[in-house]
Each structure stands twice: as structure tokens, then as C-alpha cells.
PDB file of C-alpha atoms and ligand atoms in Angstrom:
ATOM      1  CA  UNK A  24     -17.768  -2.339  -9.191  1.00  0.00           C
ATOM      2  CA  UNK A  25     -17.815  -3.570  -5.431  1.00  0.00           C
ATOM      3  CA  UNK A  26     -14.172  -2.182  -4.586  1.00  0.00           C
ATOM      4  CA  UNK A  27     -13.961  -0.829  -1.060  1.00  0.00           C
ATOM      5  CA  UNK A  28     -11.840   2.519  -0.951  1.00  0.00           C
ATOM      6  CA  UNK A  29      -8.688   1.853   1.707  1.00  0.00           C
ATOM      7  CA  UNK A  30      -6.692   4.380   2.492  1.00  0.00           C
ATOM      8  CA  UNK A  31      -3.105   2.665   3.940  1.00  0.00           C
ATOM      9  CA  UNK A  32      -0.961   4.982   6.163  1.00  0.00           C
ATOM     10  CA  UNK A  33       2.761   4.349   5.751  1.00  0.00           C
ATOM     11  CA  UNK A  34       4.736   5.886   8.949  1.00  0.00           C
ATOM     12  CA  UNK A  35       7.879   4.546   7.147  1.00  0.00           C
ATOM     13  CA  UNK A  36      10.883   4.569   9.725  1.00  0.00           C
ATOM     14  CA  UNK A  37       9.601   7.991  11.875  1.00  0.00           C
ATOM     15  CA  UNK A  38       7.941   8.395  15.188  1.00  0.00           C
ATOM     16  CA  UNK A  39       8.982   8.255  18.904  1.00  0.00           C
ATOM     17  CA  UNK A  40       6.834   6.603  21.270  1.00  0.00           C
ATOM     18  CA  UNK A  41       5.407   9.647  22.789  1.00  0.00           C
ATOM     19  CA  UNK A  42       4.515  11.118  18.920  1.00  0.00           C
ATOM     20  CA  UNK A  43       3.101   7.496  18.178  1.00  0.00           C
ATOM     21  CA  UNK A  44       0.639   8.070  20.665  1.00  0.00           C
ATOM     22  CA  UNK A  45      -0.301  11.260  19.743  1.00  0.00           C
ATOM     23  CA  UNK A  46      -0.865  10.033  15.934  1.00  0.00           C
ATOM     24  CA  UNK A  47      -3.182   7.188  17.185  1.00  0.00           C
ATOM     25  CA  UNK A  48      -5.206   9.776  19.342  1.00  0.00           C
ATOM     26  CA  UNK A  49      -5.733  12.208  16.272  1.00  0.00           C
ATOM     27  CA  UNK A  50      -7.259   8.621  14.695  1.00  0.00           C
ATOM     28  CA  UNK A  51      -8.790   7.367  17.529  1.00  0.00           C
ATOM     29  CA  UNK A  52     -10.866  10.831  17.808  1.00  0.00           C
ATOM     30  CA  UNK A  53     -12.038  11.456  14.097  1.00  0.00           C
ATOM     31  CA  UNK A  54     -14.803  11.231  12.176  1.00  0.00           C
ATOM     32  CA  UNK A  55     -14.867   9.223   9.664  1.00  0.00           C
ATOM     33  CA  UNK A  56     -16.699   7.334   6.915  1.00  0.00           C
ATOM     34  CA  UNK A  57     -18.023   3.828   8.382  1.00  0.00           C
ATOM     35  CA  UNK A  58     -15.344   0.780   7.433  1.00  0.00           C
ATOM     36  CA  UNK A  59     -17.926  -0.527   4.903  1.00  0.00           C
ATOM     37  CA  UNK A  60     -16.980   2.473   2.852  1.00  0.00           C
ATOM     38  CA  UNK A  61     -13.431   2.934   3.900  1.00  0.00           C
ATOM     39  CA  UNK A  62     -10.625   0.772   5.297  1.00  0.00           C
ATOM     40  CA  UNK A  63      -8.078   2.503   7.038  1.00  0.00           C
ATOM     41  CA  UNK A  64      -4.702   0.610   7.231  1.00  0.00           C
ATOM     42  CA  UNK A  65      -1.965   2.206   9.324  1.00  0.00           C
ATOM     43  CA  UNK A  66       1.024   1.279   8.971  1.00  0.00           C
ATOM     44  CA  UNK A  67       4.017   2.005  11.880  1.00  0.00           C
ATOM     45  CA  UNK A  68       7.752   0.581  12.340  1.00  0.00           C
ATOM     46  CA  UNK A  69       7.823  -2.858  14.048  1.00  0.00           C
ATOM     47  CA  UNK A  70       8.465  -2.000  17.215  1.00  0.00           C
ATOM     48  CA  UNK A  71       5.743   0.271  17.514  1.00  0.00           C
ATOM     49  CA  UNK A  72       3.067  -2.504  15.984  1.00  0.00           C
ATOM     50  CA  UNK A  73       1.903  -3.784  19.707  1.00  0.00           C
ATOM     51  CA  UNK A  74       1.700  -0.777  20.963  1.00  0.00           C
ATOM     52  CA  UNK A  75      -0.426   0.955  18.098  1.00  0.00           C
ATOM     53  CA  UNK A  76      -2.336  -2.099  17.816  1.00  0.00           C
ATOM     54  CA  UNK A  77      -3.539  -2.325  21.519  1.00  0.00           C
ATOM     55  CA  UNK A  78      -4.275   1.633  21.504  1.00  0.00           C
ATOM     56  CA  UNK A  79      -5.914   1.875  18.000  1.00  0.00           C
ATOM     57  CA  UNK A  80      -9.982   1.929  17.513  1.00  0.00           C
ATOM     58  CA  UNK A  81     -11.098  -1.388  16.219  1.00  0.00           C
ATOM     59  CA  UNK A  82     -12.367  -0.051  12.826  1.00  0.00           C
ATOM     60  CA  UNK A  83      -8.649   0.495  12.072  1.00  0.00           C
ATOM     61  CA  UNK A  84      -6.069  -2.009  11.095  1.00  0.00           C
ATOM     62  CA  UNK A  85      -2.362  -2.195  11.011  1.00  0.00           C
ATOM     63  CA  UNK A  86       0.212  -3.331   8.853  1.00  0.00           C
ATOM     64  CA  UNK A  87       4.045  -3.705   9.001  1.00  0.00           C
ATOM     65  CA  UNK A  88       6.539  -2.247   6.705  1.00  0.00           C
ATOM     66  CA  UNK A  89       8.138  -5.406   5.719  1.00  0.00           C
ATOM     67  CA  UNK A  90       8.434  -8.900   6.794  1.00  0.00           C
ATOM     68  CA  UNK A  91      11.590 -11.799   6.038  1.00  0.00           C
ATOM     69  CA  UNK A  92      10.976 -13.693   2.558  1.00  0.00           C
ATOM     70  CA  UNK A  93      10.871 -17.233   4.246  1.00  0.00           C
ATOM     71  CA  UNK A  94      10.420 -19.147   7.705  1.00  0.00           C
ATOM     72  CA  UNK A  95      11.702 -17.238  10.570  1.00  0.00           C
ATOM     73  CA  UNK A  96      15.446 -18.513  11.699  1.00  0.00           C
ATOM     74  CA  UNK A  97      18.824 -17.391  11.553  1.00  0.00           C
ATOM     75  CA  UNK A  98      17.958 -14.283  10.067  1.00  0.00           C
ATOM     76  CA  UNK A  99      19.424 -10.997  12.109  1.00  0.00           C
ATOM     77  CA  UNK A 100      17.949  -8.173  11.865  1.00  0.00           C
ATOM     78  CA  UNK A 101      14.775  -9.986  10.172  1.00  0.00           C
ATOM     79  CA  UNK A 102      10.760  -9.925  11.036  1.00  0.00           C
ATOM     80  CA  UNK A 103       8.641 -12.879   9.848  1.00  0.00           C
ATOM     81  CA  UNK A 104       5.506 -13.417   8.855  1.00  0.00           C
ATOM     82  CA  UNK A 105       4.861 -15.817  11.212  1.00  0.00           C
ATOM     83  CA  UNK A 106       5.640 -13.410  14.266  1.00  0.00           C
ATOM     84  CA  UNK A 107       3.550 -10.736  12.445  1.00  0.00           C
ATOM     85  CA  UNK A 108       0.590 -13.245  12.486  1.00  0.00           C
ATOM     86  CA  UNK A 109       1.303 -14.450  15.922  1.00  0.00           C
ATOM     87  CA  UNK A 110       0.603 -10.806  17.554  1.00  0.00           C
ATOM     88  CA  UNK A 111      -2.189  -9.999  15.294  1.00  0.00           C
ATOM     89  CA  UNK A 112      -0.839  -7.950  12.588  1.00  0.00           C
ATOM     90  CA  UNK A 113      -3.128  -8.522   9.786  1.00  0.00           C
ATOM     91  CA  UNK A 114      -1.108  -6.396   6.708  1.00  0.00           C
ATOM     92  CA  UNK A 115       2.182  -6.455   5.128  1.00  0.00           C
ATOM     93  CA  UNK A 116       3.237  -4.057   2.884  1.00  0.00           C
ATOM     94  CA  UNK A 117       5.426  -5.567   0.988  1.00  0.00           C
ATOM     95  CA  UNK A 118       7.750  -4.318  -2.391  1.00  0.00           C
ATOM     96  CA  UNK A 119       8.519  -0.397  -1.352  1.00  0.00           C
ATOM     97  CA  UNK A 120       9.995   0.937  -3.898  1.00  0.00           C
ATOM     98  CA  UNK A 121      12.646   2.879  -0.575  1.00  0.00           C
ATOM     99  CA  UNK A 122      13.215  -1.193  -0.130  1.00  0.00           C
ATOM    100  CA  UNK A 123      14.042  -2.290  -3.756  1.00  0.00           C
ATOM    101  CA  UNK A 124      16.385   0.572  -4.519  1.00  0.00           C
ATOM    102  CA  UNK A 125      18.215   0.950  -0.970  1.00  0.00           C
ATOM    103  CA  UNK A 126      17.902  -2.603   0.155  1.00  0.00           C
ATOM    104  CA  UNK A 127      18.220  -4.080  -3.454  1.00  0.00           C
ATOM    105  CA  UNK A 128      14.957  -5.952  -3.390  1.00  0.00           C
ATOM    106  CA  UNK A 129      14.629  -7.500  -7.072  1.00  0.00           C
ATOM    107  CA  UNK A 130      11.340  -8.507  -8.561  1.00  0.00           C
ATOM    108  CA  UNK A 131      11.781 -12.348  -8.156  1.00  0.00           C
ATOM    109  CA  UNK A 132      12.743 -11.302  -4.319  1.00  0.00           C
ATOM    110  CA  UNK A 133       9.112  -9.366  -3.491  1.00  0.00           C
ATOM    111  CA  UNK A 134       7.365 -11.693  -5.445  1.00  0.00           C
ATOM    112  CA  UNK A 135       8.519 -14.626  -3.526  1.00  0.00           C
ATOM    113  CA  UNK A 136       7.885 -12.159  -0.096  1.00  0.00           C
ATOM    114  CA  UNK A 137       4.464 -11.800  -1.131  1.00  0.00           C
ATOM    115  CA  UNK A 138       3.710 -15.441  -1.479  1.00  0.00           C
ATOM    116  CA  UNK A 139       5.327 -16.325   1.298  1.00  0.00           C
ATOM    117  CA  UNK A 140       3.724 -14.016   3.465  1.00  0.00           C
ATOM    118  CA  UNK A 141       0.276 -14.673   1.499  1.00  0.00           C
ATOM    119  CA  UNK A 142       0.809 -18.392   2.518  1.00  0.00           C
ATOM    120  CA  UNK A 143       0.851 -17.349   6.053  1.00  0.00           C
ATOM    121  CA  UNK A 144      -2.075 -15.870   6.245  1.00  0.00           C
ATOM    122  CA  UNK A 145      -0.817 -12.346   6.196  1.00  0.00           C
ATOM    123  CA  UNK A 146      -2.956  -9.192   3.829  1.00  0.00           C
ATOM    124  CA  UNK A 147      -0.475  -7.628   1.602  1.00  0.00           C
ATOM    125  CA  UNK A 148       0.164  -3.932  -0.145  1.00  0.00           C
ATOM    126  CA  UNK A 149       2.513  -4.973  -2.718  1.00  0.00           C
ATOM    127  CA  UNK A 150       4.002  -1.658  -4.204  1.00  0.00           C
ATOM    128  CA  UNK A 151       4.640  -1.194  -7.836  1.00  0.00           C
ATOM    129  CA  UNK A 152       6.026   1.779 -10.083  1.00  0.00           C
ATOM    130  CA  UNK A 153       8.742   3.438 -11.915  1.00  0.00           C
ATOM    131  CA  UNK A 154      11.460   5.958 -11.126  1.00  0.00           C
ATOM    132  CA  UNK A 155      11.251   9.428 -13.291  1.00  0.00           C
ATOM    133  CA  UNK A 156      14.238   8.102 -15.613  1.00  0.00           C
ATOM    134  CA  UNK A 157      11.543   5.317 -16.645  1.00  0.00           C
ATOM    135  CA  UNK A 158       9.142   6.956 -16.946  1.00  0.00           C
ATOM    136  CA  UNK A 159      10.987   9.820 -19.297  1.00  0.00           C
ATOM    137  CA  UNK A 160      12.114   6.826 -21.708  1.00  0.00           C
ATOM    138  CA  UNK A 161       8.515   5.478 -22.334  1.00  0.00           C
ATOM    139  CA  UNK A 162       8.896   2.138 -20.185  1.00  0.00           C
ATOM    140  CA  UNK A 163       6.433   2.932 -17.479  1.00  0.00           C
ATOM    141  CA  UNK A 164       3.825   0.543 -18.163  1.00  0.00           C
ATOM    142  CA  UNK A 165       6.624  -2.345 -19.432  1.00  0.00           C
ATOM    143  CA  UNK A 166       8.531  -1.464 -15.304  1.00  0.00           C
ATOM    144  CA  UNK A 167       5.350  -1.753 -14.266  1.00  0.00           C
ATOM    145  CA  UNK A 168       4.106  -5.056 -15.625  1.00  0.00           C
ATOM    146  CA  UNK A 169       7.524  -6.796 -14.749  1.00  0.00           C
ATOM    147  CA  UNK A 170       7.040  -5.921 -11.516  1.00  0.00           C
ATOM    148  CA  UNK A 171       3.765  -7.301 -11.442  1.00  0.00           C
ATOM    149  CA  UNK A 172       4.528  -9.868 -13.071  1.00  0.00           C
ATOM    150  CA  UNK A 173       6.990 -11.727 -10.820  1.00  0.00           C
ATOM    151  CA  UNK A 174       4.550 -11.365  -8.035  1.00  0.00           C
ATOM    152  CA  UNK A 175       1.347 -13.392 -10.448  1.00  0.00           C
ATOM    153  CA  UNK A 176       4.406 -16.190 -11.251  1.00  0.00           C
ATOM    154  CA  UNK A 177       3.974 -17.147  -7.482  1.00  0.00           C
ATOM    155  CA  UNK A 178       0.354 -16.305  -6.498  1.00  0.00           C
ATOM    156  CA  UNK A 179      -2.820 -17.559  -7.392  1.00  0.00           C
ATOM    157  CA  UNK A 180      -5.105 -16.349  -4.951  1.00  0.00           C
ATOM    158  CA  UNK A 181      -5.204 -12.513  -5.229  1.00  0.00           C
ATOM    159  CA  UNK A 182      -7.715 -12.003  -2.534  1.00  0.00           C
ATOM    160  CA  UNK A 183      -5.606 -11.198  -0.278  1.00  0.00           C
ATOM    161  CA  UNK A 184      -3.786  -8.833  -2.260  1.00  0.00           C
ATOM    162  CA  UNK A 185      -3.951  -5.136  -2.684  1.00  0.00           C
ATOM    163  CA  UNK A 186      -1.126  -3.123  -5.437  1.00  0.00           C
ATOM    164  CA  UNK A 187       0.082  -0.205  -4.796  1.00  0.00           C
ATOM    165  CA  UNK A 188       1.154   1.708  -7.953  1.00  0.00           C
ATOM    166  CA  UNK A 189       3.602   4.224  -6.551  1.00  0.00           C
ATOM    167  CA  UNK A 190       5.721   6.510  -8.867  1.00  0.00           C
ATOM    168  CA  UNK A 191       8.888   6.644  -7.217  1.00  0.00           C
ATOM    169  CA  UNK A 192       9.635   9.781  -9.091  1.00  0.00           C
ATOM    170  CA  UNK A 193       6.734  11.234  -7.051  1.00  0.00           C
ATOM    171  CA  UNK A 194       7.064   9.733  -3.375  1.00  0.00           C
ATOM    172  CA  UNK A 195       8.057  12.266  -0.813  1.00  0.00           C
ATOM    173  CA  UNK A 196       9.280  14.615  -3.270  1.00  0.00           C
ATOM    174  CA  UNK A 197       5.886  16.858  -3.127  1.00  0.00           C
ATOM    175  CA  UNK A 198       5.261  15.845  -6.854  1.00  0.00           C
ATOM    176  CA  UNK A 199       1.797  14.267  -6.961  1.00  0.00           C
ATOM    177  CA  UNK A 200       1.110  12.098  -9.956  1.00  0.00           C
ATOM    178  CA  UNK A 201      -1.598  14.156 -11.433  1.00  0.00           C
ATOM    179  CA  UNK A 202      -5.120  12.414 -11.944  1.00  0.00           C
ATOM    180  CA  UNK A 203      -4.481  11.476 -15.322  1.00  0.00           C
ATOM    181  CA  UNK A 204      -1.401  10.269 -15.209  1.00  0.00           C
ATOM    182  CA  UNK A 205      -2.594   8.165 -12.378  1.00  0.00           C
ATOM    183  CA  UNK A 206      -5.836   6.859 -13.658  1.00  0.00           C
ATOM    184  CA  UNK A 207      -3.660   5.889 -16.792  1.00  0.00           C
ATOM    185  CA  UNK A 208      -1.466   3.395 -14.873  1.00  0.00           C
ATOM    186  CA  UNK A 209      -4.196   2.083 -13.110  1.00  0.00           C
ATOM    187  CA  UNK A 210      -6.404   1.267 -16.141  1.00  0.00           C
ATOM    188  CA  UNK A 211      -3.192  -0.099 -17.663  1.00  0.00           C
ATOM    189  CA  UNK A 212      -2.154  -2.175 -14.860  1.00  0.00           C
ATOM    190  CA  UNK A 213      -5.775  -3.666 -14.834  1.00  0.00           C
ATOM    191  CA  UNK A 214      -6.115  -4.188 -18.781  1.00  0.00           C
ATOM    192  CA  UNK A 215      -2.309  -6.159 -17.836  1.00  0.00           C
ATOM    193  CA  UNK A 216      -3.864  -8.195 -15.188  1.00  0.00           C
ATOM    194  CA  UNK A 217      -7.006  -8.768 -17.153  1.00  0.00           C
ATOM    195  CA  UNK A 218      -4.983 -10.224 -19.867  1.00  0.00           C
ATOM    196  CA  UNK A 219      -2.269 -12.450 -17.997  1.00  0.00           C
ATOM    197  CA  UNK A 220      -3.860 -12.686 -14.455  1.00  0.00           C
ATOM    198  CA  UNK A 221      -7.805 -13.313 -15.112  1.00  0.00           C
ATOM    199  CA  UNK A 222     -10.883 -10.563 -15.669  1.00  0.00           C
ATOM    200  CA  UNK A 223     -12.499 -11.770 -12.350  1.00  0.00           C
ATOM    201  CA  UNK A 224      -8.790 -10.792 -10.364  1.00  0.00           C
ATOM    202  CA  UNK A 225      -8.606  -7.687 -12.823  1.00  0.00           C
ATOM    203  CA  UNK A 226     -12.133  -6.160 -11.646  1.00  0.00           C
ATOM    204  CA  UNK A 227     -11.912  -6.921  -8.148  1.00  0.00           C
ATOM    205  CA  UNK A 228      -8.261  -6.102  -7.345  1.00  0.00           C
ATOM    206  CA  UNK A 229      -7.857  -2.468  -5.642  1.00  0.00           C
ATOM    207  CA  UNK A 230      -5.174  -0.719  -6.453  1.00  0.00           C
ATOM    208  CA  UNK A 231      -4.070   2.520  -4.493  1.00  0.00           C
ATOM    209  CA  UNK A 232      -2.253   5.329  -5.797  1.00  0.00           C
ATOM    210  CA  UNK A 233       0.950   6.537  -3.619  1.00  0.00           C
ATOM    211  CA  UNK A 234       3.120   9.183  -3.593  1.00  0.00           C
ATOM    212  CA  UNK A 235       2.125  12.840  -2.219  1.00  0.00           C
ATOM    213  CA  UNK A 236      -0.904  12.554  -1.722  1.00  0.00           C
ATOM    214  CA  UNK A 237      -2.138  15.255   0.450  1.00  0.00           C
ATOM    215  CA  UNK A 238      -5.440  16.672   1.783  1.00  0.00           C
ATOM    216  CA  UNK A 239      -5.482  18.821  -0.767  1.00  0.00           C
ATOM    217  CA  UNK A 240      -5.331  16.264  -4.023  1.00  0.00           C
ATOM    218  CA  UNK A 241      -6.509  13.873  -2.464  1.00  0.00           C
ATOM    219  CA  UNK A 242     -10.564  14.113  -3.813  1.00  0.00           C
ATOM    220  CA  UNK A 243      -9.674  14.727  -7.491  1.00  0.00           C
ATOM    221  CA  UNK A 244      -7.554  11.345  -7.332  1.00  0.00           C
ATOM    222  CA  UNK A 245      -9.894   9.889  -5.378  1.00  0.00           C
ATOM    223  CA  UNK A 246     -12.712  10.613  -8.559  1.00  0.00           C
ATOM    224  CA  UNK A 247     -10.712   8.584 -11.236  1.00  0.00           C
ATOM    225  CA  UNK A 248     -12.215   5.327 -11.702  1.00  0.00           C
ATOM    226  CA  UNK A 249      -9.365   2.939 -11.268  1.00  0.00           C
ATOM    227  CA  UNK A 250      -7.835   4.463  -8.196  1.00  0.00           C
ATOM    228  CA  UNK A 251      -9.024   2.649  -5.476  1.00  0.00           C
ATOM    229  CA  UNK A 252      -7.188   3.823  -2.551  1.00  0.00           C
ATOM    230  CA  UNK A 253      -4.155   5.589  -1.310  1.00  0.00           C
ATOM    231  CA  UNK A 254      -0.784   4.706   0.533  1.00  0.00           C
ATOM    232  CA  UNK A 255      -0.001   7.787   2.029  1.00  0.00           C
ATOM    233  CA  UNK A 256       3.627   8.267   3.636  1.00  0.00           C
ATOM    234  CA  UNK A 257       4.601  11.680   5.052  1.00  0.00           C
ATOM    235  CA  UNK A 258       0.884  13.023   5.125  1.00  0.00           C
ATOM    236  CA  UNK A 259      -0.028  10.006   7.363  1.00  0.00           C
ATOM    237  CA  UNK A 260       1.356  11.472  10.506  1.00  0.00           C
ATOM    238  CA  UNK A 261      -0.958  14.446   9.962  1.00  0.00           C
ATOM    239  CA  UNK A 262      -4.386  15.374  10.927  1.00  0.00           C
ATOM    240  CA  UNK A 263      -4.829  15.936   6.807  1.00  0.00           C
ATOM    241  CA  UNK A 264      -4.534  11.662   6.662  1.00  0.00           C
ATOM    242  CA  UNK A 265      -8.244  12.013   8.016  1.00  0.00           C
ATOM    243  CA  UNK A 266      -9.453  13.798   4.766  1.00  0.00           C
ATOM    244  CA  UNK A 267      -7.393  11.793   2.978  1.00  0.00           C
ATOM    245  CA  UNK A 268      -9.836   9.201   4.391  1.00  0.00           C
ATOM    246  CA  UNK A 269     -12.694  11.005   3.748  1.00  0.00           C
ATOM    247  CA  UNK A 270     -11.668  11.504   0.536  1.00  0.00           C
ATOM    248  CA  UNK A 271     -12.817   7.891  -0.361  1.00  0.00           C
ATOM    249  CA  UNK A 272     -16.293   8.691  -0.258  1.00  0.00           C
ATOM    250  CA  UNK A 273     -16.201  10.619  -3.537  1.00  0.00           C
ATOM    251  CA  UNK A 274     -16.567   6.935  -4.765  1.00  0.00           C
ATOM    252  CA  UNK A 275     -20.710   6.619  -3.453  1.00  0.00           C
ATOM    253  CA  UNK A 276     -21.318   9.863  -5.557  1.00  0.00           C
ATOM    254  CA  UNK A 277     -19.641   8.507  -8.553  1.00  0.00           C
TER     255      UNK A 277
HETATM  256  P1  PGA B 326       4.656  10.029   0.361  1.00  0.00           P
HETATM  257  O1  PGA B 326       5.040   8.471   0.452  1.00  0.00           O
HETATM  258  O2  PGA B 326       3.171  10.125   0.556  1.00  0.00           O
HETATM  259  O3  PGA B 326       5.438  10.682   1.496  1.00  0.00           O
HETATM  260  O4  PGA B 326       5.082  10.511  -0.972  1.00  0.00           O
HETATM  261  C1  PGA B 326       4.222   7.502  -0.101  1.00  0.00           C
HETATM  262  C2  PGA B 326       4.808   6.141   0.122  1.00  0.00           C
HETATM  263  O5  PGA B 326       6.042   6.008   0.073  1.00  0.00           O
HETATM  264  O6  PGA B 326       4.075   5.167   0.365  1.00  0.00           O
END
């Protein structure tokens, strides 16, 4: 199949400097697969990029939480993509489900962010999923695809892409999608991208499962065929994110 495993840690909007440092040390010093096998993706707040970027081991990358939807300007408040290539930053994530319900991103809104920031230059973790009230009413895959959908209205090139399906019902609550249930939205989500995207874009895309994902389910989620990574929120800031990583190798023995 030729999908690398990557494992993205999402710090979300935690951390003082002194604990940053402390995180990147725990990376720096572990053992870990080689990045032909895994890529790590870490991702802290924005004011913490420089800082994690300069200190982190070169086999690691970061990524920002978010970045504006258009050219840098009279924007307060706002991060563009522009700045976020200017110091280096190769990944946005982009689409978080914490960002569409709390900050009212729509659809048409992330799908124009991840163009935009695709246009730049910039790697991006679009997230996708539905909350529990979706799911309970059968629309999962239809949420899903709609979400998806307004992002492949504005990109072609989906190199530089990486989806994140991410139950919202299950992100920091402590209620891991189970296998299944995961592998079934990820073979979904490919069959939908296979049919309105392209079979080449379908096969190669990755798509990472998110929400709870611990050290301890980590491997059996890791085994299912279409999950090809993990964005990994609270257990990121733990030493548990490094067999989380580790995890990823269950794909050579597949
Ligand atoms: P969680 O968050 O691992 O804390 O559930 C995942 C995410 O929001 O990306």
C-alpha cells in the first residue's frame, strides 16, 4: 500500500514554557521507529512553535493548530500561512472539530483554509467527523462526506494532504472509537474519495484516526487496514505518545 504511519501530536491550547520543554525532552530522548516507518508531527500553540521547533530532534516535525483563511492583513488575533512558512513550520492542522463548533468554522470556511494554506506551501491535517447526535441518527458517513467534500471542491492536489477522521463524540471524553467502528469510517471515507476524488488520491491518502487514543488502544487501531495514523490530543503530552508512536509499526507485520 506505500502509506507511511504518522502519528500527529495535538497540544491543543495547554503547556507553559517550562512544561513545553519538558515534553520536547521526553521526545528528544526516545526510542523510536526510524521516520521511514513513522512520522511524528507535533503539534504546540503558536507561540510555542519557535521555540519547540529550534529544541526538537530533526526526525520530528511541527505543525500549528490553525492558520487565517487568506493573505495575512488586518486580521487581529489571526496567524497566516505565510508567517507559518516564513519560520519553518511545515504542518497545519486545519478543520478541528473544537474550531468548527466553538469558533463556528463551516465546511465552505475549512475548505477554503485548506486550499489556501495548501497554495502556500503549507502540509495540512484536515479533521473530519461527526458529533454522537450524528452519529445516533445514521448520518455519520453523509457528515462525513460533506465535510470532505467542501475541502475536494477547492483542491486538486491531495499530496499534501493528510484527513483526520475524528469522532467528536469521542475526543477527550475517554471514549475511544473502537477498531471497528474506526476501520468502518476509514474504508468509507476512502470508497467516498475513490468515487468523487480519484482511486490514485483514494489509495495513497492517509487518514489518521483521533480521539482517545491512548497507549493502551493504540496497537489494535493501529492493525485495521485503513487507519493510517493517529492525532492524539491529551495523550500527546505524555510519555505514552511514544508508544503511541511505536504503535505504527504493527503496519510492517501486517
Ligand atoms: P484526544 O484529542 O486524544 O484528547 O481525544 C484528539 C484531538 O482532538 O485531536
Amino acid at each position: 500500500m506505500g502509506r507511511k504511519f504518522i502519528v500527529g501530536g495535538n497540544w491543543k491550547c495547554n503547556g507553559t514554557s517550562d512544561e513545553v520543554k519538558k515534553i520536547v525532552s521526553m521526545l528528544n530522548e526516545a526510542e523510536v521507529p526510524s521516520q521511514d516507518v513513522v512520522e511524528v508531527v507535533v503539534s504546540p500553540p503558536f507561540v510555542f512553535l519557535p521555540m519547540v521547533k529550534s529544541q526538537l530532534r530533526p526526525d520530528f516535525q511541527v505543525a500549528a493548530q490553525n492558520c487565517w483563511v487568506k493573505k495575512g492583513g488586518a486580521f487581529t488575533g489571526e496567524v497566516s500561512a505565510e508567517m507559518l512558512v516564513n519560520l519553518g513550520i511545515p504542518w497545519v492542522i486545519l478543520g478541528h472539530s473544537e474550531r468548527r463548533a466553538l469558533l463556528n468554522e463551516s465546511n465552505e470556511f475549512v475548505g477554503d483554509k485548506v486550499a489556501y494554506a495548501l497554495a502556500q506551501g503549507l502540509k495540512v491535517i484536515a479533521c473530519v467527523g461527526e458529533t454522537l447526535e450524528q452519529r445516533e441518527s445514521g448520518s455519520t458517513m453523509a457528515v462525513v462526506a460533506e465535510q470532505t467534500k467542501a475541502i475536494a471542491d477547492r483542491v486538486s492536489d491531495w499530496s499534501n494532504v493528510v484527513l483526520a477522521y475524528e469522532p467528536v463524540w469521542a475526543i477527550g471524553t475517554g471514549k475511544v472509537a473502537s477498531p471497528a467502528q474506526a476501520q468502518e469510517v476509514h474504508f468509507e471515507l476512502r470508497k467516498w474519495l475513490q468515487q468523487n476524488v480519484g482511486a490514485e488520491v483514494a489509495d495513497s491518502i492517509r487518514i489518521m484516526y483521533g480521539g482517545s487514543v491512548n497507549g493502551a488502544n493504540c496497537k489494535e487501531l493501529a492493525a485495521k487496514p485503513d487507519v493510517d495514523g493517529f492525532l492524539v490530543g491529551g495523550a500527546s503530552l505524555k510519555p505514552e505518545f511514544i508508544d503511541i508512536i511505536k504503535s505504527g509499526t504493527v503496519k510492517k507485520t501486517a
